[in-house]
XYZ file of C-alpha atoms in Angstrom:
671
model
C -13.730 -49.043 9.929
C -13.159 -45.524 11.233
C -9.532 -44.477 11.741
C -10.064 -44.035 15.488
C -11.278 -47.627 15.756
C -8.154 -48.898 13.975
C -6.009 -47.028 16.510
C -8.091 -48.405 19.392
C -7.548 -51.982 18.202
C -3.781 -51.376 18.026
C -3.826 -50.068 21.594
C -5.803 -53.053 22.884
C -3.576 -55.523 21.036
C -0.468 -54.111 22.775
C -1.949 -54.408 26.258
C -5.200 -56.415 26.110
C -5.760 -56.761 29.866
C -5.181 -53.197 31.040
C -7.888 -51.976 33.400
C -8.065 -48.426 32.010
C -6.442 -46.973 28.898
C -4.979 -43.467 28.915
C -5.136 -41.257 25.811
C -3.177 -38.055 26.257
C -3.064 -34.555 24.825
C -1.364 -31.381 25.948
C -0.967 -27.708 25.168
C 1.263 -24.933 26.480
C -0.791 -21.885 27.599
C 1.465 -19.496 25.698
C -1.508 -17.397 24.602
C -5.031 -17.920 23.292
C -5.298 -21.539 22.189
C -5.635 -21.740 18.402
C -8.274 -24.104 16.994
C -5.500 -25.969 15.180
C -4.279 -27.202 18.595
C -7.719 -28.713 19.087
C -6.778 -31.535 16.698
C -4.508 -32.860 19.441
C -7.517 -33.148 21.742
C -10.034 -34.303 19.142
C -7.784 -37.134 17.929
C -7.352 -38.522 21.446
C -11.034 -37.928 22.241
C -12.166 -40.048 19.284
C -9.764 -42.854 20.265
C -11.191 -42.776 23.810
C -14.690 -43.157 22.349
C -13.509 -46.007 20.104
C -12.006 -47.824 23.104
C -15.257 -47.419 25.007
C -17.131 -48.779 21.995
C -14.994 -51.907 22.433
C -16.187 -52.178 26.017
C -12.964 -50.811 27.537
C -12.463 -48.163 30.200
C -10.591 -45.154 28.866
C -9.960 -41.555 29.853
C -8.699 -38.436 28.131
C -5.712 -36.997 29.995
C -4.935 -33.381 29.221
C -1.709 -31.721 30.376
C -1.386 -27.986 30.741
C 2.298 -27.467 29.967
C 2.310 -24.318 32.059
C 5.821 -25.041 33.371
C 7.223 -24.388 29.887
C 9.323 -21.253 29.541
C 7.785 -18.129 28.043
C 9.355 -17.729 24.601
C 7.706 -14.544 23.376
C 5.024 -12.037 24.325
C 1.706 -12.638 22.489
C 0.502 -9.717 20.390
C -2.723 -9.309 22.377
C -0.664 -9.026 25.583
C 1.846 -6.618 24.043
C -1.081 -4.457 22.899
C -2.305 -3.777 26.459
C 0.865 -3.730 28.526
C 4.570 -3.065 28.265
C 7.655 -4.716 29.678
C 6.554 -8.349 29.495
C 9.793 -9.190 27.682
C 11.377 -9.381 31.133
C 9.410 -12.598 31.745
C 10.838 -14.414 28.725
C 12.485 -17.523 30.168
C 10.143 -17.713 33.169
C 7.520 -20.485 33.375
C 4.066 -19.398 32.251
C 2.686 -20.287 35.667
C 4.875 -17.550 37.208
C 4.099 -14.786 34.710
C 1.568 -12.209 36.038
C -1.838 -12.078 34.399
C -2.009 -8.936 32.207
C -5.815 -9.053 32.034
C -8.185 -7.782 34.703
C -10.304 -10.934 34.988
C -9.512 -12.331 38.421
C -7.106 -15.038 37.222
C -3.918 -15.233 39.266
C -1.404 -15.845 36.461
C -0.791 -15.592 32.740
C -1.184 -19.382 32.466
C -4.433 -19.447 34.439
C -6.000 -16.772 32.214
C -5.415 -18.656 28.960
C -6.246 -22.007 30.550
C -9.574 -20.692 31.825
C -10.319 -19.056 28.475
C -9.840 -22.354 26.658
C -11.531 -24.644 29.186
C -14.633 -22.464 29.240
C -14.814 -22.450 25.433
C -14.664 -26.261 25.109
C -17.244 -27.076 27.785
C -19.913 -27.451 25.100
C -18.010 -30.384 23.536
C -18.516 -32.519 26.682
C -14.957 -33.871 26.451
C -14.716 -34.816 30.149
C -10.935 -34.276 30.242
C -8.762 -35.216 33.204
C -6.570 -32.111 33.595
C -2.951 -32.135 34.772
C -1.174 -28.892 35.658
C 2.549 -29.387 35.113
C 3.578 -26.454 37.309
C 1.885 -28.097 40.273
C 3.186 -31.547 39.323
C 6.831 -30.461 39.155
C 6.707 -28.292 42.264
C 5.002 -30.997 44.290
C 8.054 -33.192 43.821
C 6.102 -35.798 41.857
C 8.876 -36.168 39.304
C 11.900 -36.144 41.652
C 12.837 -39.783 41.043
C 12.580 -39.318 37.279
C 14.714 -36.170 37.348
C 17.410 -37.945 39.370
C 17.282 -40.884 36.943
C 17.669 -38.539 33.957
C 20.656 -36.874 35.634
C 22.221 -40.254 36.346
C 21.809 -41.293 32.707
C 22.523 -37.916 31.161
C 25.368 -39.340 29.051
C 23.055 -41.929 27.510
C 20.407 -39.258 26.906
C 22.981 -37.051 25.173
C 24.009 -39.966 22.935
C 20.377 -40.578 21.932
C 19.814 -36.905 21.155
C 23.145 -36.689 19.331
C 22.250 -39.650 17.110
C 19.425 -37.583 15.621
C 21.588 -34.528 14.905
C 23.306 -33.897 11.600
C 26.113 -31.862 13.152
C 28.909 -33.442 15.166
C 29.034 -32.635 18.856
C 31.691 -30.194 19.999
C 34.497 -31.356 22.249
C 33.353 -31.476 25.866
C 29.672 -30.994 24.938
C 28.679 -34.427 26.239
C 30.364 -33.921 29.616
C 28.660 -30.552 30.138
C 25.177 -31.747 29.135
C 22.412 -31.730 31.745
C 18.819 -32.648 30.736
C 17.229 -30.233 33.190
C 16.741 -26.474 33.445
C 16.824 -24.681 36.795
C 14.614 -21.628 37.257
C 16.623 -18.913 39.003
C 15.214 -17.947 42.447
C 16.242 -14.319 41.877
C 15.098 -13.454 38.321
C 12.688 -16.392 37.898
C 14.032 -17.367 34.484
C 15.740 -20.468 33.124
C 18.814 -18.511 32.041
C 20.929 -20.709 34.277
C 23.882 -22.973 33.591
C 24.892 -26.005 35.630
C 28.645 -26.132 36.223
C 28.952 -29.331 38.241
C 26.951 -32.156 39.789
C 27.684 -34.179 42.903
C 28.573 -37.850 42.601
C 25.095 -38.926 43.721
C 23.544 -36.578 41.098
C 21.711 -34.714 43.834
C 23.479 -31.340 44.228
C 24.173 -29.001 41.307
C 26.293 -25.878 41.329
C 24.914 -23.312 38.903
C 24.953 -19.672 37.881
C 22.415 -17.456 36.146
C 22.775 -14.788 33.470
C 21.332 -12.314 35.980
C 24.454 -12.742 38.139
C 23.061 -15.073 40.787
C 24.829 -18.338 41.585
C 24.103 -21.093 44.056
C 23.530 -24.761 44.824
C 20.434 -26.728 43.863
C 19.341 -29.877 45.705
C 17.194 -31.898 43.278
C 15.835 -33.996 46.134
C 14.609 -30.950 48.056
C 14.332 -28.142 45.477
C 11.683 -28.566 42.801
C 11.867 -25.337 40.785
C 13.353 -27.096 37.772
C 12.102 -28.830 34.632
C 13.349 -31.579 32.356
C 14.039 -30.506 28.779
C 11.164 -31.152 26.382
C 12.441 -34.304 24.675
C 13.050 -35.907 28.078
C 10.018 -34.434 29.833
C 7.582 -35.897 27.284
C 8.652 -39.571 27.562
C 9.042 -39.202 31.337
C 5.376 -38.282 31.597
C 4.380 -41.206 29.350
C 5.757 -43.542 31.990
C 4.442 -41.540 34.948
C 0.889 -41.421 33.572
C 1.062 -44.862 31.872
C -0.003 -43.324 28.554
C -1.256 -45.713 25.849
C -1.875 -43.225 23.051
C -0.870 -39.670 22.211
C -1.024 -37.787 18.899
C 1.227 -34.984 17.706
C 1.751 -32.601 14.807
C 3.419 -33.848 11.651
C 6.691 -32.218 12.714
C 6.776 -34.533 15.755
C 6.003 -37.485 13.456
C 9.007 -37.009 11.143
C 11.859 -39.591 11.245
C 13.962 -37.219 13.353
C 11.025 -35.633 15.164
C 10.233 -35.503 18.866
C 8.293 -38.761 18.938
C 11.121 -40.873 17.526
C 13.565 -39.242 19.949
C 11.128 -39.621 22.835
C 10.435 -43.245 21.932
C 14.072 -44.206 22.431
C 14.408 -42.179 25.638
C 11.203 -43.716 26.980
C 12.359 -47.251 26.306
C 16.101 -46.951 27.026
C 16.071 -44.488 29.938
C 12.698 -44.869 31.643
C 12.085 -48.510 30.697
C 8.587 -47.817 29.358
C 7.274 -48.725 25.879
C 6.351 -45.569 24.014
C 2.609 -45.166 23.452
C 0.895 -45.645 20.117
C 1.453 -42.407 18.233
C -0.493 -40.719 15.463
C 0.901 -37.744 13.578
C -1.588 -35.251 12.213
C -1.698 -32.547 9.563
C -2.343 -28.958 10.467
C -5.623 -27.140 9.905
C -6.188 -24.674 7.082
C -8.317 -21.543 6.930
C -10.215 -20.784 3.763
C -11.804 -17.525 2.753
C -10.981 -15.168 5.633
C -12.584 -12.180 3.975
C -14.959 -9.336 4.620
C -14.509 -7.578 7.946
C -12.186 -10.217 9.343
C -8.580 -9.304 10.005
C -5.796 -10.061 12.435
C -6.440 -6.900 14.400
C -10.220 -6.590 14.422
C -11.632 -9.868 13.208
C -11.777 -13.427 14.371
C -9.011 -14.729 16.614
C -9.082 -18.419 15.756
C -9.786 -19.863 19.167
C -12.435 -22.469 19.892
C -14.660 -19.738 21.343
C -14.447 -17.579 18.224
C -14.963 -20.514 15.862
C -18.094 -21.486 17.797
C -19.578 -18.171 16.658
C -19.699 -19.755 13.188
C -19.833 -23.508 13.720
C -22.020 -25.609 15.984
C -19.829 -27.808 18.225
C -21.083 -30.963 16.480
C -19.954 -29.593 13.133
C -16.465 -28.861 14.461
C -16.159 -32.424 15.781
C -17.579 -33.722 12.481
C -14.865 -31.981 10.471
C -12.171 -33.560 12.630
C -13.857 -36.982 12.744
C -14.481 -37.380 9.017
C -10.893 -36.460 8.093
C -8.051 -38.893 8.693
C -5.383 -37.285 10.900
C -2.778 -37.363 8.127
C -4.984 -35.224 5.893
C -5.517 -31.496 6.179
C -8.901 -29.805 6.009
C -10.160 -26.244 6.087
C -12.404 -24.265 8.334
C -14.275 -22.071 5.870
C -15.105 -18.417 6.253
C -16.355 -18.213 2.671
C -19.523 -19.899 1.400
C -17.768 -23.250 1.844
C -19.166 -23.212 5.371
C -22.686 -23.429 3.917
C -21.693 -26.545 1.975
C -20.199 -28.039 5.133
C -23.443 -27.467 7.041
C -25.414 -28.974 4.154
C -23.248 -32.112 4.007
C -23.384 -32.518 7.783
C -27.184 -32.236 7.682
C -27.457 -34.881 4.937
C -25.358 -37.348 6.925
C -27.265 -36.659 10.142
C -30.628 -37.107 8.398
C -29.398 -40.342 6.825
C -28.390 -41.581 10.277
C -31.767 -40.718 11.778
C -33.552 -42.405 8.871
C -31.493 -45.579 9.320
C -29.879 -45.129 5.897
C -26.307 -44.191 6.906
C -23.473 -46.519 5.939
C -21.027 -47.862 8.535
C -18.465 -45.094 7.995
C -21.061 -42.332 8.370
C -22.391 -43.982 11.519
C -18.871 -43.973 12.996
C -18.364 -40.289 12.150
C -21.676 -39.343 13.727
C -20.927 -41.471 16.802
C -17.879 -39.282 17.358
C -19.431 -35.885 16.740
C -22.899 -36.003 18.315
C -22.966 -34.628 21.860
C -25.060 -36.052 24.667
C -27.989 -33.889 25.824
C -27.898 -31.790 22.649
C -30.257 -32.177 19.695
C -29.262 -30.760 16.318
C -32.036 -29.436 14.103
C -31.143 -29.552 10.419
C -32.633 -26.199 9.478
C -30.830 -25.293 6.218
C -28.074 -22.827 7.017
C -28.219 -21.309 3.530
C -31.919 -20.476 4.051
C -31.168 -18.821 7.375
C -28.476 -16.737 5.687
C -30.460 -15.796 2.594
C -33.866 -15.186 4.134
C -32.527 -13.905 7.432
C -30.619 -11.116 5.730
C -33.751 -9.860 4.015
C -35.874 -9.743 7.187
C -32.930 -8.472 9.253
C -32.987 -11.725 11.216
C -36.299 -10.816 12.818
C -37.467 -14.060 14.460
C -41.278 -13.724 14.031
C -40.799 -12.699 10.398
C -38.454 -15.649 9.797
C -41.037 -18.010 11.250
C -43.604 -16.497 8.877
C -41.247 -16.865 5.921
C -40.559 -20.523 6.682
C -44.291 -21.141 7.073
C -45.038 -19.545 3.696
C -42.465 -21.622 1.805
C -43.715 -24.883 3.284
C -41.016 -25.490 5.913
C -42.661 -24.284 9.143
C -39.560 -24.113 11.334
C -40.016 -22.425 14.692
C -37.472 -20.370 16.609
C -36.700 -23.239 18.976
C -35.567 -25.253 15.947
C -33.302 -22.658 14.334
C -32.165 -20.704 17.422
C -28.836 -22.569 17.676
C -27.935 -21.604 14.118
C -29.494 -18.176 13.738
C -26.794 -16.096 15.423
C -24.115 -18.141 13.642
C -25.765 -17.425 10.291
C -25.923 -13.726 11.037
C -22.330 -13.618 12.319
C -20.998 -15.362 9.224
C -22.941 -13.093 6.891
C -22.022 -9.820 8.554
C -18.427 -10.587 9.582
C -17.206 -12.948 6.860
C -19.346 -12.237 3.814
C -20.868 -8.761 4.115
C -21.036 -8.581 0.322
C -23.740 -11.290 0.481
C -26.082 -9.303 2.714
C -29.376 -8.781 0.891
C -31.159 -5.520 1.617
C -34.247 -4.291 -0.248
C -33.872 -0.892 -1.858
C -35.772 2.010 -0.353
C -36.815 3.400 -3.748
C -37.189 2.311 -7.367
C -34.005 1.806 -9.377
C -34.591 4.177 -12.274
C -30.984 3.926 -13.366
C -31.515 0.248 -14.252
C -35.072 0.686 -15.535
C -34.121 3.467 -17.956
C -31.645 1.121 -19.677
C -34.269 -1.578 -20.360
C -35.799 -1.988 -23.817
C -39.541 -2.159 -24.404
C -39.716 -5.978 -24.076
C -37.761 -5.970 -20.824
C -39.976 -3.236 -19.390
C -42.988 -5.300 -20.388
C -41.523 -8.237 -18.418
C -41.286 -6.095 -15.276
C -44.864 -4.907 -15.831
C -46.101 -8.515 -16.141
C -44.200 -9.488 -13.000
C -45.799 -6.600 -11.095
C -49.230 -7.693 -12.285
C -48.590 -11.302 -11.283
C -47.370 -10.358 -7.820
C -50.241 -7.910 -7.284
C -52.624 -10.850 -7.392
C -53.074 -12.890 -4.219
C -54.164 -16.237 -5.645
C -50.965 -18.138 -6.463
C -49.067 -20.931 -4.792
C -45.319 -21.195 -4.455
C -45.162 -23.579 -7.422
C -47.401 -21.327 -9.515
C -45.160 -18.340 -8.774
C -42.079 -20.299 -9.810
C -43.751 -21.299 -13.091
C -44.858 -17.705 -13.694
C -41.321 -16.359 -13.304
C -40.073 -18.652 -16.064
C -43.152 -18.007 -18.235
C -42.943 -14.202 -18.287
C -39.852 -14.011 -20.577
C -41.565 -16.453 -22.948
C -44.575 -14.155 -23.219
C -42.419 -11.338 -24.552
C -40.074 -13.518 -26.631
C -42.014 -13.253 -29.879
C -40.230 -15.061 -32.727
C -37.701 -16.577 -30.322
C -40.325 -18.654 -28.491
C -39.172 -21.927 -30.024
C -35.443 -21.318 -29.448
C -34.641 -22.970 -26.099
C -31.190 -21.409 -25.903
C -32.568 -17.919 -26.561
C -35.367 -18.413 -24.030
C -32.948 -19.524 -21.319
C -30.828 -16.457 -21.982
C -33.888 -14.185 -21.700
C -34.900 -15.885 -18.447
C -31.399 -15.439 -17.058
C -31.385 -11.723 -17.967
C -34.886 -11.284 -16.550
C -33.881 -12.741 -13.191
C -30.779 -10.530 -13.083
C -32.892 -7.434 -13.813
C -35.337 -8.256 -11.026
C -32.508 -8.720 -8.551
C -30.995 -5.373 -9.543
C -34.332 -3.633 -9.154
C -34.892 -5.137 -5.722
C -31.477 -5.532 -4.045
C -28.954 -3.827 -6.371
C -27.318 -7.162 -7.280
C -27.434 -9.446 -10.295
C -27.832 -12.524 -8.108
C -29.550 -13.295 -4.843
C -31.704 -15.834 -3.016
C -33.842 -18.177 -5.099
C -36.203 -15.680 -6.638
C -39.457 -17.588 -6.271
C -38.745 -18.283 -2.555
C -37.659 -14.709 -2.041
C -40.747 -13.163 -3.624
C -43.108 -15.644 -1.990
C -41.667 -15.437 1.497
C -41.106 -11.730 1.966
C -43.908 -9.352 2.792
C -45.169 -8.172 -0.580
C -45.807 -4.646 0.664
C -42.070 -4.271 1.305
C -41.022 -4.711 -2.320
C -43.986 -4.513 -4.714
C -43.577 -0.758 -5.153
C -40.002 -1.339 -6.362
C -41.416 -3.034 -9.487
C -44.089 -0.430 -10.261
C -42.839 2.126 -12.793
C -46.304 3.335 -13.793
C -45.818 6.721 -12.112
C -43.002 9.283 -12.466
C -39.841 9.395 -10.443
C -40.312 10.947 -7.029
C -38.274 13.729 -5.488
C -36.715 11.306 -2.989
C -35.733 8.896 -5.769
C -34.216 11.716 -7.822
C -32.073 12.963 -4.939
C -28.401 11.958 -5.193
C -27.361 9.196 -2.778
C -25.422 10.282 0.303
C -21.657 10.032 -0.177
C -20.110 6.825 1.065
C -17.902 7.150 4.093
C -14.336 6.991 2.873
C -12.269 4.173 4.281
C -9.546 5.514 6.495
C -6.066 4.749 5.160
C -3.748 2.893 7.506
C -1.693 5.092 9.746
C 1.570 6.044 8.140
C 4.513 4.400 9.836
C 6.963 6.862 11.331
C 10.662 6.048 11.081
C 13.560 7.599 12.935
C 16.871 9.093 11.949
C 19.215 6.924 9.844
C 21.505 4.596 11.735
C 25.174 5.439 11.817
C 26.929 3.664 8.958
C 28.737 0.668 10.469
C 32.352 -0.108 9.516
C 32.866 -2.579 6.701
C 33.437 -6.233 7.559
C 36.905 -7.761 7.061
C 37.884 -8.426 3.480
C 37.123 -11.777 1.857
C 38.439 -13.227 -1.397
C 36.399 -14.224 -4.431
C 36.460 -17.900 -3.445
C 34.854 -17.092 -0.114
C 32.200 -14.948 -1.779
C 31.358 -17.691 -4.261
C 30.563 -20.035 -1.396
C 27.409 -17.985 -0.809
C 24.808 -19.094 -3.375
C 22.539 -16.111 -4.056
C 19.542 -16.918 -6.270
C 16.585 -15.053 -7.721
C 13.326 -16.577 -6.465
C 9.670 -15.731 -7.073
C 7.228 -15.616 -4.162
C 4.492 -18.136 -5.018
C 2.614 -18.081 -1.722
C 2.855 -16.076 1.451
C 0.989 -16.448 4.727
C 1.135 -15.392 8.341
C 2.401 -17.876 10.924
C 0.058 -18.499 13.829
C 3.043 -19.297 16.049
C 4.739 -15.964 15.437
C 3.723 -12.325 15.713
C 6.609 -11.162 13.506
C 7.217 -13.829 10.840
C 5.791 -14.584 7.422
C 6.053 -17.946 5.672
C 7.071 -17.564 2.005
C 6.836 -20.390 -0.538
C 9.281 -19.678 -3.372
C 9.941 -20.913 -6.894
C 13.747 -21.172 -7.016
C 13.992 -22.345 -10.640
C 14.345 -26.011 -9.674
C 11.400 -26.537 -7.367
C 9.712 -24.957 -4.393
C 11.270 -24.035 -1.067
C 9.947 -22.397 2.075
C 11.627 -19.603 4.002
C 10.536 -17.820 7.159
C 11.287 -14.118 7.515
C 10.511 -11.631 10.299
C 9.023 -8.999 7.989
C 5.377 -9.247 9.054
C 5.448 -5.699 10.407
C 6.607 -4.339 7.049
C 4.630 -6.295 4.423
C 1.307 -8.011 3.937
C 1.285 -11.333 2.065
C -0.476 -9.626 -0.859
C 2.425 -7.188 -1.255
C 4.901 -10.045 -1.711
C 3.090 -12.664 -3.785
C 4.407 -12.633 -7.355
C 7.451 -10.472 -6.549
C 11.017 -11.640 -7.186
C 13.596 -11.515 -4.422
C 17.160 -12.646 -3.707
C 17.680 -15.595 -1.387
C 20.758 -17.180 0.208
C 19.989 -20.606 -1.252
C 22.694 -22.696 0.423
C 22.106 -21.556 3.999
C 21.662 -24.513 6.322
C 17.923 -25.083 7.056
C 16.721 -23.963 10.484
C 13.474 -24.312 12.446
C 11.785 -20.947 12.883
C 8.335 -20.560 14.468
C 7.716 -24.280 13.970
C 8.575 -24.230 10.245
C 11.751 -25.414 8.523
C 13.227 -22.370 6.756
C 15.345 -23.232 3.692
C 17.241 -20.023 3.133
C 17.233 -16.327 3.941
C 16.074 -13.367 1.860
C 18.147 -10.239 1.391
C 16.842 -7.039 2.934
C 18.144 -3.701 4.095
C 17.473 -2.775 7.722
C 17.834 0.754 9.014
C 16.113 2.920 11.609
C 15.227 5.312 8.783
C 13.235 2.751 6.774
C 12.619 -0.365 8.841
C 13.313 -3.671 7.105
C 12.932 -3.435 3.323
C 13.171 -6.476 1.061
C 15.453 -6.191 -1.968
C 13.270 -6.850 -5.017
C 14.700 -7.611 -8.463
C 13.554 -6.982 -12.021
C 10.721 -9.298 -13.045
C 12.542 -10.078 -16.298
C 15.214 -12.088 -14.434
C 14.242 -15.809 -14.524
C 13.788 -17.787 -11.311
C 16.959 -19.600 -10.284
C 19.347 -17.049 -11.812
C 22.533 -16.754 -9.704
C 23.420 -13.300 -8.384
C 27.097 -12.443 -8.963
């Protein structure tokens, strides 16, 4: 049974007679929506399909959390405009749109970008816009209830904290944020609340102060861990997934579950935590500044929509998987094609049938034209459609453009953007540099190959046999030694590739030579006449790669006064340890932070540091640094950081990590 079907049965068992089940998902439009967020939608989408398979009515509810506060300015926004920091604290629905695309707001731009990109998945989502919901007054009763029970809410939240509450903290707690009518931000503080919980007196960091009538004024929002369960009850949600951080014992779901049941009197929906998505092999021309931004739209340049759904459907939510930018994507296409062909032939097992039920899209037909053939052969004919059709015809798989059109541009995009080193281009002239290094037997092999190819009376199978037979013809005494023959054949193939495409490996040689127009390459194997003037000319110099612009620093900061004296006992409370950087990666939720996995001599720990502007991951991996090892863990950019590295920060140098001698073992205390 597929995992989505198991979840559907749990949902039905809880409420077997419900007329329509609601499976929810939601995203804050804080910037371009990363494909990792799509797991939230895909998980609920598959459960909706599983419920429908059981004969139940179900819908996919999607909330745009556009009433969330802006926490930071996305890098692509900062790159085109200045001053957006002034909107930090304002709801996304009130932030101006920095792009000239006709959208009214920041939120609308990123919402439209995402909704347009996922149309091809035919998800049929029921959208909710939380800015409109709050400001319509839809949640007034729930806000008043939360204010009435704010003491109970505080106690629930406090029970999940490890630190004791400060004196008076409970009395001053209010589970709602007011957006200031003057500056538009949530930098407000409630000072008092009327006895009927209706009127609040508040002030804002901008200097404004006033009264807020929760029955009449709607420019306010419940805090996240109250807002989420409130909407479960309002929308009668039966199922909602969340990232593994929400699924932890002290995560948002467990907190929300108690608030939902004890405050709003609604049983929390069935919940499924999920692992995050990995990226494998982001190479070639791809980079954070010029390459693929990992949105659904950009990923669809590589993957057909069915394949994206297939990757999510075949993997249980608690397991991670990778989107591949290396040749792993070719293996993924191949495996998908095998399962789809098995389904169409009536040979798929029950699990494969369930996966395909989830990923196939109505009114679309997937042709299983091998992606690796499109990549290999397409690169040689420069993705010329008539020539590709001819190639496929010649090798016995007469695919037409209508059959491979949906994959052709994706094959070309992957090859040129992700794996440019795999592009196969025929040489313009003979490779004398390689030929001059061949011995007499090897030159004879090339001569025999040229003779074989000059004939026009061979089949594909005959050509394949001839390629393996040629090294045997020149083997002499080694003819009976299978190991020696295989080595000669291997070297022969490598030589041919070098003569044709300047590589030691390439497409399957017999397919390559059979499919491509012989007139385009036969001359590259004919060394019966002397080197030409064009071949003897030196190659044009390669265009030098421009070095990155040198960062300009300012004058040194004034030396600050020393901190108050401490004694040795106080110093020894700080546990400084030498750690080695094992892994390092960028954080998709932060434009300034790197995630470092460290070996601290006892095990591994993760720290988050805002040094992305100073170092690439490659510059840090393997280096040894000093870390404050007993600093209380903190959540930074969605990751629990278990310490803090030591660095020097100055206007004259930026932020520079303090590295230590590699001879010092991991875990060594710094005294």
